[in-house]
PDB file of C-alpha atoms and ligand atoms in Angstrom:
ATOM      1  CA  MET A   1       1.137   1.942   9.840  1.00  0.00           C
ATOM      2  CA  ARG A   2       4.376   3.755  10.913  1.00  0.00           C
ATOM      3  CA  GLY A   3       7.246   3.233   9.095  1.00  0.00           C
ATOM      4  CA  SER A   4      11.081   3.616   9.213  1.00  0.00           C
ATOM      5  CA  ASN A   5      13.239   3.014   6.433  1.00  0.00           C
ATOM      6  CA  ALA A   6      16.522   1.056   6.940  1.00  0.00           C
ATOM      7  CA  HIS A   7      19.158   1.515   4.382  1.00  0.00           C
ATOM      8  CA  THR A   8      20.622  -1.565   3.178  1.00  0.00           C
ATOM      9  CA  TYR A   9      19.433  -1.086  -0.509  1.00  0.00           C
ATOM     10  CA  GLY A  10      15.879  -0.591   0.232  1.00  0.00           C
ATOM     11  CA  ARG A  11      15.276  -2.540   2.924  1.00  0.00           C
ATOM     12  CA  CYS A  12      12.405  -1.034   4.734  1.00  0.00           C
ATOM     13  CA  THR A  13      11.143  -2.532   7.961  1.00  0.00           C
ATOM     14  CA  HIS A  14       8.351  -1.122   9.496  1.00  0.00           C
ATOM     15  CA  ASP A  15       7.058  -1.303  13.084  1.00  0.00           C
ATOM     16  CA  THR A  16       4.495  -4.301  11.902  1.00  0.00           C
ATOM     17  CA  GLU A  17       7.674  -6.347  11.206  1.00  0.00           C
ATOM     18  CA  VAL A  18       6.721  -6.376   7.469  1.00  0.00           C
ATOM     19  CA  VAL A  19       9.752  -6.154   5.374  1.00  0.00           C
ATOM     20  CA  VAL A  20       8.913  -4.051   2.114  1.00  0.00           C
ATOM     21  CA  PRO A  21      12.057  -4.338  -0.235  1.00  0.00           C
ATOM     22  CA  VAL A  22      11.765  -0.689  -1.710  1.00  0.00           C
ATOM     23  CA  ALA A  23      14.892   1.182  -2.018  1.00  0.00           C
ATOM     24  CA  ALA A  24      15.977   4.517  -0.277  1.00  0.00           C
ATOM     25  CA  LEU A  25      15.883   7.262  -3.068  1.00  0.00           C
ATOM     26  CA  ILE A  26      19.825   7.899  -2.937  1.00  0.00           C
ATOM     27  CA  ASP A  27      20.271   4.491  -3.570  1.00  0.00           C
ATOM     28  CA  ILE A  28      18.344   4.822  -6.859  1.00  0.00           C
ATOM     29  CA  LEU A  29      19.797   8.264  -7.704  1.00  0.00           C
ATOM     30  CA  THR A  30      23.225   7.730  -6.801  1.00  0.00           C
ATOM     31  CA  PRO A  31      24.171   5.124  -9.876  1.00  0.00           C
ATOM     32  CA  ALA A  32      21.775   7.226 -12.081  1.00  0.00           C
ATOM     33  CA  LEU A  33      23.933  10.123 -11.546  1.00  0.00           C
ATOM     34  CA  LYS A  34      27.267   8.260 -11.836  1.00  0.00           C
ATOM     35  CA  GLU A  35      26.213   6.257 -14.940  1.00  0.00           C
ATOM     36  CA  ARG A  36      24.065   9.484 -16.392  1.00  0.00           C
ATOM     37  CA  TYR A  37      20.788   7.642 -16.729  1.00  0.00           C
ATOM     38  CA  GLY A  38      17.611   9.364 -15.710  1.00  0.00           C
ATOM     39  CA  VAL A  39      15.215   7.529 -13.542  1.00  0.00           C
ATOM     40  CA  PRO A  40      11.548   8.348 -14.182  1.00  0.00           C
ATOM     41  CA  ALA A  41       9.681   9.854 -11.282  1.00  0.00           C
ATOM     42  CA  ILE A  42       6.227   9.319 -12.218  1.00  0.00           C
ATOM     43  CA  ASN A  43       3.181  10.669 -10.478  1.00  0.00           C
ATOM     44  CA  ILE A  44       0.497   7.881  -9.952  1.00  0.00           C
ATOM     45  CA  VAL A  45      -3.179   9.114  -9.332  1.00  0.00           C
ATOM     46  CA  ASN A  46      -4.869   5.557  -8.234  1.00  0.00           C
ATOM     47  CA  VAL A  47      -3.513   2.076  -7.167  1.00  0.00           C
ATOM     48  CA  GLU A  48      -4.280   1.062 -11.136  1.00  0.00           C
ATOM     49  CA  THR A  49      -1.571   3.492 -12.215  1.00  0.00           C
ATOM     50  CA  MET A  50       0.697   2.721  -9.198  1.00  0.00           C
ATOM     51  CA  GLU A  51       0.319  -0.901 -10.109  1.00  0.00           C
ATOM     52  CA  ALA A  52       0.717  -0.024 -14.100  1.00  0.00           C
ATOM     53  CA  VAL A  53       4.175   1.939 -13.430  1.00  0.00           C
ATOM     54  CA  LEU A  54       5.616  -0.820 -11.183  1.00  0.00           C
ATOM     55  CA  ASP A  55       4.653  -3.474 -13.761  1.00  0.00           C
ATOM     56  CA  ALA A  56       6.789  -1.534 -16.422  1.00  0.00           C
ATOM     57  CA  ALA A  57       9.710  -1.027 -14.276  1.00  0.00           C
ATOM     58  CA  VAL A  58       9.691  -4.794 -13.588  1.00  0.00           C
ATOM     59  CA  THR A  59       9.401  -5.655 -17.520  1.00  0.00           C
ATOM     60  CA  GLU A  60      12.187  -3.053 -18.193  1.00  0.00           C
ATOM     61  CA  ARG A  61      14.305  -4.357 -15.564  1.00  0.00           C
ATOM     62  CA  SER A  62      14.161  -0.206 -14.392  1.00  0.00           C
ATOM     63  CA  PRO A  63      14.415   1.334 -11.125  1.00  0.00           C
ATOM     64  CA  VAL A  64      11.643   4.135 -10.972  1.00  0.00           C
ATOM     65  CA  ILE A  65      10.267   6.414  -8.231  1.00  0.00           C
ATOM     66  CA  VAL A  66       6.572   6.265  -7.923  1.00  0.00           C
ATOM     67  CA  GLN A  67       5.266  10.195  -6.930  1.00  0.00           C
ATOM     68  CA  THR A  68       2.117  11.151  -5.247  1.00  0.00           C
ATOM     69  CA  SER A  69       0.920  14.615  -5.263  1.00  0.00           C
ATOM     70  CA  VAL A  70      -0.432  15.863  -1.991  1.00  0.00           C
ATOM     71  CA  LYS A  71      -3.841  16.053  -4.001  1.00  0.00           C
ATOM     72  CA  THR A  72      -3.569  12.236  -4.247  1.00  0.00           C
ATOM     73  CA  VAL A  73      -2.488  11.831  -0.866  1.00  0.00           C
ATOM     74  CA  ARG A  74      -5.582  13.534   0.584  1.00  0.00           C
ATOM     75  CA  HIS A  75      -8.012  11.818  -2.361  1.00  0.00           C
ATOM     76  CA  ILE A  76      -7.046   8.325  -1.532  1.00  0.00           C
ATOM     77  CA  GLY A  77      -5.718   8.648   2.272  1.00  0.00           C
ATOM     78  CA  SER A  78      -2.088   7.990   2.953  1.00  0.00           C
ATOM     79  CA  SER A  79      -2.711   4.568   4.726  1.00  0.00           C
ATOM     80  CA  VAL A  80      -4.581   3.175   1.865  1.00  0.00           C
ATOM     81  CA  LEU A  81      -1.854   4.216  -0.402  1.00  0.00           C
ATOM     82  CA  PHE A  82       1.008   3.349   1.775  1.00  0.00           C
ATOM     83  CA  SER A  83      -0.920  -0.529   2.156  1.00  0.00           C
ATOM     84  CA  SER A  84      -1.403  -0.836  -1.490  1.00  0.00           C
ATOM     85  CA  TRP A  85       2.247   0.002  -2.190  1.00  0.00           C
ATOM     86  CA  ALA A  86       3.498  -2.116   0.315  1.00  0.00           C
ATOM     87  CA  ALA A  87       1.502  -5.039  -0.806  1.00  0.00           C
ATOM     88  CA  MET A  88       2.388  -4.251  -4.660  1.00  0.00           C
ATOM     89  CA  THR A  89       6.100  -4.009  -3.835  1.00  0.00           C
ATOM     90  CA  ALA A  90       6.552  -7.041  -1.583  1.00  0.00           C
ATOM     91  CA  GLY A  91       8.953  -9.098  -3.269  1.00  0.00           C
ATOM     92  CA  ILE A  92       9.601  -6.963  -6.309  1.00  0.00           C
ATOM     93  CA  GLU A  93      12.895  -7.422  -7.634  1.00  0.00           C
ATOM     94  CA  VAL A  94      13.679  -3.578  -9.413  1.00  0.00           C
ATOM     95  CA  PRO A  95      14.825  -0.681  -6.969  1.00  0.00           C
ATOM     96  CA  VAL A  96      11.491   1.489  -6.163  1.00  0.00           C
ATOM     97  CA  CYS A  97      10.661   4.142  -3.846  1.00  0.00           C
ATOM     98  CA  LEU A  98       7.784   5.921  -2.961  1.00  0.00           C
ATOM     99  CA  HIS A  99       8.280   9.882  -3.088  1.00  0.00           C
ATOM    100  CA  LEU A 100       5.944  12.566  -1.988  1.00  0.00           C
ATOM    101  CA  ASP A 101       5.755  15.424  -4.560  1.00  0.00           C
ATOM    102  CA  HIS A 102       5.272  19.083  -4.306  1.00  0.00           C
ATOM    103  CA  CYS A 103       4.577  19.615  -0.585  1.00  0.00           C
ATOM    104  CA  PRO A 104       4.005  22.956   1.033  1.00  0.00           C
ATOM    105  CA  SER A 105       2.575  21.294   4.227  1.00  0.00           C
ATOM    106  CA  ARG A 106       4.582  20.391   7.109  1.00  0.00           C
ATOM    107  CA  GLU A 107       1.548  18.253   8.501  1.00  0.00           C
ATOM    108  CA  VAL A 108       1.384  16.442   5.168  1.00  0.00           C
ATOM    109  CA  ILE A 109       5.088  15.864   4.939  1.00  0.00           C
ATOM    110  CA  SER A 110       4.993  14.293   8.688  1.00  0.00           C
ATOM    111  CA  GLU A 111       2.202  12.093   7.823  1.00  0.00           C
ATOM    112  CA  CYS A 112       3.802  10.404   4.728  1.00  0.00           C
ATOM    113  CA  LEU A 113       7.299  10.103   6.630  1.00  0.00           C
ATOM    114  CA  ARG A 114       5.399   8.410   9.465  1.00  0.00           C
ATOM    115  CA  ALA A 115       3.131   6.056   6.955  1.00  0.00           C
ATOM    116  CA  GLY A 116       6.580   4.834   5.253  1.00  0.00           C
ATOM    117  CA  TRP A 117       7.198   7.207   2.224  1.00  0.00           C
ATOM    118  CA  ASN A 118      10.826   7.270   1.314  1.00  0.00           C
ATOM    119  CA  SER A 119      11.185  10.585   0.363  1.00  0.00           C
ATOM    120  CA  VAL A 120       9.409  14.007   0.168  1.00  0.00           C
ATOM    121  CA  LEU A 121       9.873  17.023  -1.971  1.00  0.00           C
ATOM    122  CA  PHE A 122       9.188  19.689   0.788  1.00  0.00           C
ATOM    123  CA  ASP A 123       7.983  22.640  -1.577  1.00  0.00           C
ATOM    124  CA  ALA A 124       8.704  25.986   0.011  1.00  0.00           C
ATOM    125  CA  SER A 125       9.551  27.818  -2.784  1.00  0.00           C
ATOM    126  CA  GLU A 126       6.633  30.269  -2.062  1.00  0.00           C
ATOM    127  CA  MET A 127       8.709  31.558   1.546  1.00  0.00           C
ATOM    128  CA  PRO A 128      11.894  33.889   1.284  1.00  0.00           C
ATOM    129  CA  VAL A 129      14.692  31.648   0.990  1.00  0.00           C
ATOM    130  CA  ALA A 130      16.142  32.043   4.588  1.00  0.00           C
ATOM    131  CA  GLU A 131      12.814  30.922   5.793  1.00  0.00           C
ATOM    132  CA  ASN A 132      12.827  28.061   3.335  1.00  0.00           C
ATOM    133  CA  LEU A 133      16.114  27.090   4.257  1.00  0.00           C
ATOM    134  CA  ALA A 134      15.267  26.678   8.197  1.00  0.00           C
ATOM    135  CA  GLN A 135      12.176  25.026   7.618  1.00  0.00           C
ATOM    136  CA  THR A 136      13.716  22.743   5.144  1.00  0.00           C
ATOM    137  CA  MET A 137      16.653  21.622   7.819  1.00  0.00           C
ATOM    138  CA  GLU A 138      13.908  20.549  10.058  1.00  0.00           C
ATOM    139  CA  VAL A 139      12.092  18.508   7.367  1.00  0.00           C
ATOM    140  CA  VAL A 140      15.610  17.285   6.541  1.00  0.00           C
ATOM    141  CA  SER A 141      16.304  15.897  10.123  1.00  0.00           C
ATOM    142  CA  GLU A 142      12.798  15.112  10.602  1.00  0.00           C
ATOM    143  CA  ALA A 143      13.086  12.772   7.094  1.00  0.00           C
ATOM    144  CA  ARG A 144      16.590  11.367   8.470  1.00  0.00           C
ATOM    145  CA  ARG A 145      14.395  10.211  11.587  1.00  0.00           C
ATOM    146  CA  PHE A 146      12.986   7.507   9.197  1.00  0.00           C
ATOM    147  CA  GLY A 147      16.020   6.977   7.097  1.00  0.00           C
ATOM    148  CA  ALA A 148      13.886   8.967   4.512  1.00  0.00           C
ATOM    149  CA  HIS A 149      15.501  11.605   1.889  1.00  0.00           C
ATOM    150  CA  VAL A 150      14.648  15.168   1.024  1.00  0.00           C
ATOM    151  CA  GLU A 151      14.401  16.971  -2.296  1.00  0.00           C
ATOM    152  CA  GLY A 152      14.556  20.627  -1.757  1.00  0.00           C
ATOM    153  CA  GLU A 153      13.442  23.557  -4.073  1.00  0.00           C
ATOM    154  CA  ILE A 154      14.123  27.433  -3.789  1.00  0.00           C
ATOM    155  CA  GLU A 155      12.154  28.802  -6.858  1.00  0.00           C
ATOM    156  CA  SER A 156       8.538  27.805  -7.985  1.00  0.00           C
ATOM    157  CA  ILE A 157       8.440  25.356 -11.148  1.00  0.00           C
ATOM    158  CA  THR A 158       6.027  27.500 -13.269  1.00  0.00           C
ATOM    159  CA  GLY A 159       2.493  25.883 -13.950  1.00  0.00           C
ATOM    160  CA  VAL A 160       0.011  24.401 -11.289  1.00  0.00           C
ATOM    161  CA  GLU A 161       0.861  20.539 -10.201  1.00  0.00           C
ATOM    162  CA  ASP A 162      -2.490  18.920  -8.556  1.00  0.00           C
ATOM    163  CA  GLY A 163      -3.234  22.311  -7.368  1.00  0.00           C
ATOM    164  CA  VAL A 164       0.184  23.255  -6.020  1.00  0.00           C
ATOM    165  CA  GLY A 165       2.253  26.274  -7.837  1.00  0.00           C
ATOM    166  CA  SER A 166       1.298  29.093 -10.357  1.00  0.00           C
ATOM    167  CA  ASP A 167       1.209  29.960 -13.884  1.00  0.00           C
ATOM    168  CA  THR A 168       3.372  32.961 -13.350  1.00  0.00           C
ATOM    169  CA  PRO A 169       7.140  32.274 -13.514  1.00  0.00           C
ATOM    170  CA  SER A 170       9.074  32.925 -10.620  1.00  0.00           C
ATOM    171  CA  GLU A 171      12.153  34.896  -9.953  1.00  0.00           C
ATOM    172  CA  ARG A 172      14.948  32.990 -10.432  1.00  0.00           C
ATOM    173  CA  GLN A 173      17.699  32.826  -7.352  1.00  0.00           C
ATOM    174  CA  SER A 174      21.780  33.164  -8.150  1.00  0.00           C
ATOM    175  CA  LEU A 175      23.606  30.105  -8.342  1.00  0.00           C
ATOM    176  CA  ASP A 176      25.234  31.273  -5.358  1.00  0.00           C
ATOM    177  CA  ILE A 177      21.974  31.196  -3.151  1.00  0.00           C
ATOM    178  CA  CYS A 178      21.107  28.009  -4.894  1.00  0.00           C
ATOM    179  CA  LEU A 179      24.622  26.478  -4.167  1.00  0.00           C
ATOM    180  CA  ASP A 180      24.580  27.840  -0.148  1.00  0.00           C
ATOM    181  CA  PHE A 181      20.868  26.194   0.147  1.00  0.00           C
ATOM    182  CA  ILE A 182      21.901  22.775  -1.166  1.00  0.00           C
ATOM    183  CA  ALA A 183      25.127  22.988   1.113  1.00  0.00           C
ATOM    184  CA  ARG A 184      23.461  23.966   4.391  1.00  0.00           C
ATOM    185  CA  SER A 185      20.012  22.247   4.241  1.00  0.00           C
ATOM    186  CA  GLY A 186      21.589  18.878   3.569  1.00  0.00           C
ATOM    187  CA  VAL A 187      18.849  18.080   0.670  1.00  0.00           C
ATOM    188  CA  ASP A 188      19.570  15.068  -1.266  1.00  0.00           C
ATOM    189  CA  VAL A 189      18.077  16.148  -4.446  1.00  0.00           C
ATOM    190  CA  PHE A 190      17.706  19.699  -5.862  1.00  0.00           C
ATOM    191  CA  ALA A 191      14.695  20.843  -8.186  1.00  0.00           C
ATOM    192  CA  PRO A 192      15.901  24.296 -10.024  1.00  0.00           C
ATOM    193  CA  SER A 193      13.977  26.329 -12.115  1.00  0.00           C
ATOM    194  CA  ILE A 194      15.463  26.004 -15.596  1.00  0.00           C
ATOM    195  CA  GLY A 195      12.814  27.317 -17.721  1.00  0.00           C
ATOM    196  CA  ASN A 196      10.733  23.995 -17.510  1.00  0.00           C
ATOM    197  CA  ALA A 197       6.914  24.089 -16.527  1.00  0.00           C
ATOM    198  CA  HIS A 198       4.553  21.746 -15.252  1.00  0.00           C
ATOM    199  CA  GLY A 199       1.707  20.545 -17.564  1.00  0.00           C
ATOM    200  CA  GLN A 200       1.397  20.982 -21.665  1.00  0.00           C
ATOM    201  CA  TYR A 201       4.194  23.163 -23.151  1.00  0.00           C
ATOM    202  CA  ALA A 202       2.801  25.515 -25.548  1.00  0.00           C
ATOM    203  CA  ALA A 203       5.776  25.790 -27.446  1.00  0.00           C
ATOM    204  CA  GLN A 204       9.337  24.139 -26.909  1.00  0.00           C
ATOM    205  CA  PRO A 205      10.828  25.846 -23.956  1.00  0.00           C
ATOM    206  CA  ASP A 206      14.178  27.154 -23.708  1.00  0.00           C
ATOM    207  CA  LEU A 207      16.146  25.561 -21.162  1.00  0.00           C
ATOM    208  CA  ASP A 208      19.103  26.509 -19.020  1.00  0.00           C
ATOM    209  CA  TYR A 209      21.015  23.606 -19.479  1.00  0.00           C
ATOM    210  CA  GLU A 210      24.291  25.332 -17.853  1.00  0.00           C
ATOM    211  CA  ARG A 211      22.435  25.763 -14.646  1.00  0.00           C
ATOM    212  CA  VAL A 212      21.957  21.996 -14.204  1.00  0.00           C
ATOM    213  CA  GLN A 213      25.616  21.463 -14.974  1.00  0.00           C
ATOM    214  CA  ASP A 214      26.598  24.078 -12.619  1.00  0.00           C
ATOM    215  CA  ILE A 215      24.591  22.741  -9.691  1.00  0.00           C
ATOM    216  CA  VAL A 216      25.928  18.926 -10.403  1.00  0.00           C
ATOM    217  CA  ASP A 217      29.505  20.091 -10.625  1.00  0.00           C
ATOM    218  CA  ARG A 218      29.563  22.251  -7.853  1.00  0.00           C
ATOM    219  CA  THR A 219      27.698  20.093  -5.155  1.00  0.00           C
ATOM    220  CA  GLY A 220      27.548  16.294  -6.566  1.00  0.00           C
ATOM    221  CA  VAL A 221      23.928  16.654  -5.731  1.00  0.00           C
ATOM    222  CA  PRO A 222      21.479  14.909  -8.268  1.00  0.00           C
ATOM    223  CA  VAL A 223      19.064  17.421 -10.145  1.00  0.00           C
ATOM    224  CA  ALA A 224      15.245  16.615 -10.496  1.00  0.00           C
ATOM    225  CA  LEU A 225      13.969  17.780 -13.467  1.00  0.00           C
ATOM    226  CA  HIS A 226      10.201  18.979 -13.291  1.00  0.00           C
ATOM    227  CA  GLY A 227       7.893  19.452 -15.996  1.00  0.00           C
ATOM    228  CA  GLY A 228       8.933  16.280 -17.900  1.00  0.00           C
ATOM    229  CA  THR A 229       5.800  15.640 -20.043  1.00  0.00           C
ATOM    230  CA  GLY A 230       6.483  17.373 -23.837  1.00  0.00           C
ATOM    231  CA  LEU A 231      10.396  17.893 -23.518  1.00  0.00           C
ATOM    232  CA  ALA A 232      11.868  16.733 -26.874  1.00  0.00           C
ATOM    233  CA  GLU A 233      14.375  13.447 -26.381  1.00  0.00           C
ATOM    234  CA  GLU A 234      17.327  15.520 -27.404  1.00  0.00           C
ATOM    235  CA  GLN A 235      16.427  17.884 -24.136  1.00  0.00           C
ATOM    236  CA  PHE A 236      16.278  14.870 -21.742  1.00  0.00           C
ATOM    237  CA  ARG A 237      19.407  13.377 -23.225  1.00  0.00           C
ATOM    238  CA  ASP A 238      21.319  16.674 -22.667  1.00  0.00           C
ATOM    239  CA  LEU A 239      19.789  17.272 -19.324  1.00  0.00           C
ATOM    240  CA  ILE A 240      20.463  13.606 -18.002  1.00  0.00           C
ATOM    241  CA  ALA A 241      24.022  13.903 -19.176  1.00  0.00           C
ATOM    242  CA  ARG A 242      24.695  17.110 -17.319  1.00  0.00           C
ATOM    243  CA  GLY A 243      22.943  15.210 -13.851  1.00  0.00           C
ATOM    244  CA  CYS A 244      19.151  15.233 -14.126  1.00  0.00           C
ATOM    245  CA  ALA A 245      19.286  11.700 -12.500  1.00  0.00           C
ATOM    246  CA  LYS A 246      15.459  12.239 -11.495  1.00  0.00           C
ATOM    247  CA  VAL A 247      13.028  13.124 -14.316  1.00  0.00           C
ATOM    248  CA  ASN A 248       9.337  14.010 -13.447  1.00  0.00           C
ATOM    249  CA  ILE A 249       6.305  12.987 -15.202  1.00  0.00           C
ATOM    250  CA  SER A 250       2.700  13.386 -14.503  1.00  0.00           C
ATOM    251  CA  THR A 251       1.101  14.879 -17.254  1.00  0.00           C
ATOM    252  CA  ALA A 252       1.675  12.321 -19.748  1.00  0.00           C
ATOM    253  CA  LEU A 253       0.474   9.566 -17.224  1.00  0.00           C
ATOM    254  CA  LYS A 254      -3.187  11.822 -16.784  1.00  0.00           C
ATOM    255  CA  ARG A 255      -3.012  11.935 -20.846  1.00  0.00           C
ATOM    256  CA  ALA A 256      -2.435   8.555 -21.137  1.00  0.00           C
ATOM    257  CA  TRP A 257      -5.266   7.075 -18.430  1.00  0.00           C
ATOM    258  CA  MET A 258      -7.793   9.607 -19.472  1.00  0.00           C
ATOM    259  CA  MET A 259      -7.581   9.458 -23.313  1.00  0.00           C
ATOM    260  CA  SER A 260      -7.297   5.770 -23.414  1.00  0.00           C
ATOM    261  CA  SER A 261     -10.413   5.716 -20.974  1.00  0.00           C
ATOM    262  CA  LEU A 262     -12.076   7.660 -23.554  1.00  0.00           C
ATOM    263  CA  ASP A 263     -11.370   5.434 -26.266  1.00  0.00           C
ATOM    264  CA  ALA A 264     -12.507   2.395 -24.009  1.00  0.00           C
ATOM    265  CA  LEU A 265     -15.876   4.277 -23.170  1.00  0.00           C
ATOM    266  CA  ARG A 266     -16.333   5.303 -26.693  1.00  0.00           C
ATOM    267  CA  GLU A 267     -16.074   1.558 -27.746  1.00  0.00           C
ATOM    268  CA  ALA A 268     -18.103   0.319 -24.949  1.00  0.00           C
ATOM    269  CA  GLU A 269     -20.959   3.029 -25.917  1.00  0.00           C
ATOM    270  CA  ALA A 270     -20.487   1.721 -29.706  1.00  0.00           C
ATOM    271  CA  ARG A 271     -21.116  -1.893 -28.796  1.00  0.00           C
ATOM    272  CA  ASP A 272     -23.263  -1.429 -25.866  1.00  0.00           C
ATOM    273  CA  ARG A 273     -21.133  -3.343 -23.633  1.00  0.00           C
ATOM    274  CA  TRP A 274     -20.062  -1.876 -20.321  1.00  0.00           C
ATOM    275  CA  GLU A 275     -17.399  -3.752 -18.658  1.00  0.00           C
ATOM    276  CA  PRO A 276     -15.436  -1.582 -15.964  1.00  0.00           C
ATOM    277  CA  LEU A 277     -12.654  -4.186 -15.794  1.00  0.00           C
ATOM    278  CA  ASP A 278     -12.288  -3.648 -19.321  1.00  0.00           C
ATOM    279  CA  LEU A 279     -11.900  -0.028 -19.097  1.00  0.00           C
ATOM    280  CA  ILE A 280      -9.549  -0.581 -16.448  1.00  0.00           C
ATOM    281  CA  SER A 281      -7.113  -2.760 -18.518  1.00  0.00           C
ATOM    282  CA  THR A 282      -7.195  -0.483 -21.561  1.00  0.00           C
ATOM    283  CA  SER A 283      -6.153   2.424 -19.533  1.00  0.00           C
ATOM    284  CA  SER A 284      -3.580   0.193 -17.598  1.00  0.00           C
ATOM    285  CA  ALA A 285      -1.811  -1.051 -20.579  1.00  0.00           C
ATOM    286  CA  SER A 286      -1.590   2.719 -21.885  1.00  0.00           C
ATOM    287  CA  VAL A 287       0.021   4.173 -18.698  1.00  0.00           C
ATOM    288  CA  ARG A 288       2.574   0.754 -18.543  1.00  0.00           C
ATOM    289  CA  GLN A 289       3.321   1.629 -22.218  1.00  0.00           C
ATOM    290  CA  MET A 290       3.972   5.188 -21.499  1.00  0.00           C
ATOM    291  CA  ALA A 291       6.218   4.439 -18.545  1.00  0.00           C
ATOM    292  CA  VAL A 292       8.175   1.741 -20.639  1.00  0.00           C
ATOM    293  CA  ASP A 293       8.488   4.316 -23.154  1.00  0.00           C
ATOM    294  CA  HIS A 294      10.005   6.888 -20.789  1.00  0.00           C
ATOM    295  CA  MET A 295      12.363   4.777 -19.179  1.00  0.00           C
ATOM    296  CA  CYS A 296      13.748   3.504 -22.628  1.00  0.00           C
ATOM    297  CA  MET A 297      14.062   7.208 -23.746  1.00  0.00           C
ATOM    298  CA  PHE A 298      15.987   8.048 -20.052  1.00  0.00           C
ATOM    299  CA  GLY A 299      18.476   4.921 -20.347  1.00  0.00           C
ATOM    300  CA  SER A 300      16.791   3.551 -16.810  1.00  0.00           C
ATOM    301  CA  SER A 301      15.994   0.149 -18.742  1.00  0.00           C
ATOM    302  CA  GLY A 302      18.022  -2.757 -18.161  1.00  0.00           C
ATOM    303  CA  ARG A 303      19.943  -0.815 -15.036  1.00  0.00           C
ATOM    304  CA  ALA A 304      18.313  -3.221 -12.453  1.00  0.00           C
ATOM    305  CA  ALA A 305      19.252  -6.571 -14.307  1.00  0.00           C
TER     306      ALA A 305
HETATM  307  P1  13P B 401       4.662  17.263 -16.047  1.00  0.00           P
HETATM  308  O1  13P B 401       3.263  17.380 -15.540  1.00  0.00           O
HETATM  309  O2  13P B 401       4.953  18.425 -17.195  1.00  0.00           O
HETATM  310  O3  13P B 401       5.053  16.043 -16.692  1.00  0.00           O
HETATM  311  O4  13P B 401       5.460  17.644 -14.992  1.00  0.00           O
HETATM  312  C1  13P B 401       5.585  16.613 -13.743  1.00  0.00           C
HETATM  313  C2  13P B 401       6.475  17.236 -12.484  1.00  0.00           C
HETATM  314  O5  13P B 401       7.302  17.869 -12.539  1.00  0.00           O
HETATM  315  C3  13P B 401       5.603  16.433 -11.418  1.00  0.00           C
HETATM  316  O6  13P B 401       6.346  17.413 -10.151  1.00  0.00           O
END
């Protein structure tokens, strides 16, 4: 299914004439930046977690960004993922969009844009900035042909996210280089390195709050906060107040899904009753609660009312 995203607050009209009522990324992030709340951008791993996150958004009257890693796209397949998304979001009453997280592959970017993803993070942070800029400009113009949006990144976020990235902290670029990249590339959201990291933090990170403030004040572009799992509530509050309108959460979903599955499996073993749907219900409820907790904490609850 080839998708092209039209822009009237999230109406996506596809070649098949199926109308999918999802929002464009900037239509979700613009009010969040203006009113200084954070929209959870949650990496799902299967259709059950996709449904649990969407369900949390509807219950909380919250916007939400559903993200897929390249690994998830490869594992499930873009057409099965997008068909599930289209079926689950048909008629949904809160602003939601589908975003491709950290993607160094131009082929996967094109595949997801064609399939109907609303936005992509082109992760060319391993490239020299000039090459990253040149390629990001191409991705922006490709995305625009689909009415889609682009997140840009010029420094790797520390840690490995579903096989992408490295545990060695990357060198940070100067503020001027960041500002120049944002202005010339035309990206809609920017992901700086501010001392944040993917995965579990061994100790509370020392974050560069000023960097977020400087980028947002000087460009008006919202910042994506990566490595959300494990940050303290005060850290989220401060960063969201400075313009982190998109807040990425992945590890917390994996933990919620797998740890609740483990509990359910232990219970099944103790009772010698093996009901797969009970296992899935338990794990889905745990993911849903995790998403609700983040919506409350980031101030996005009730914003879609
Ligand atoms: P965590 O895994 O630390 O929540 O980070 C998520 C993220 O930034 C996805 O890009």
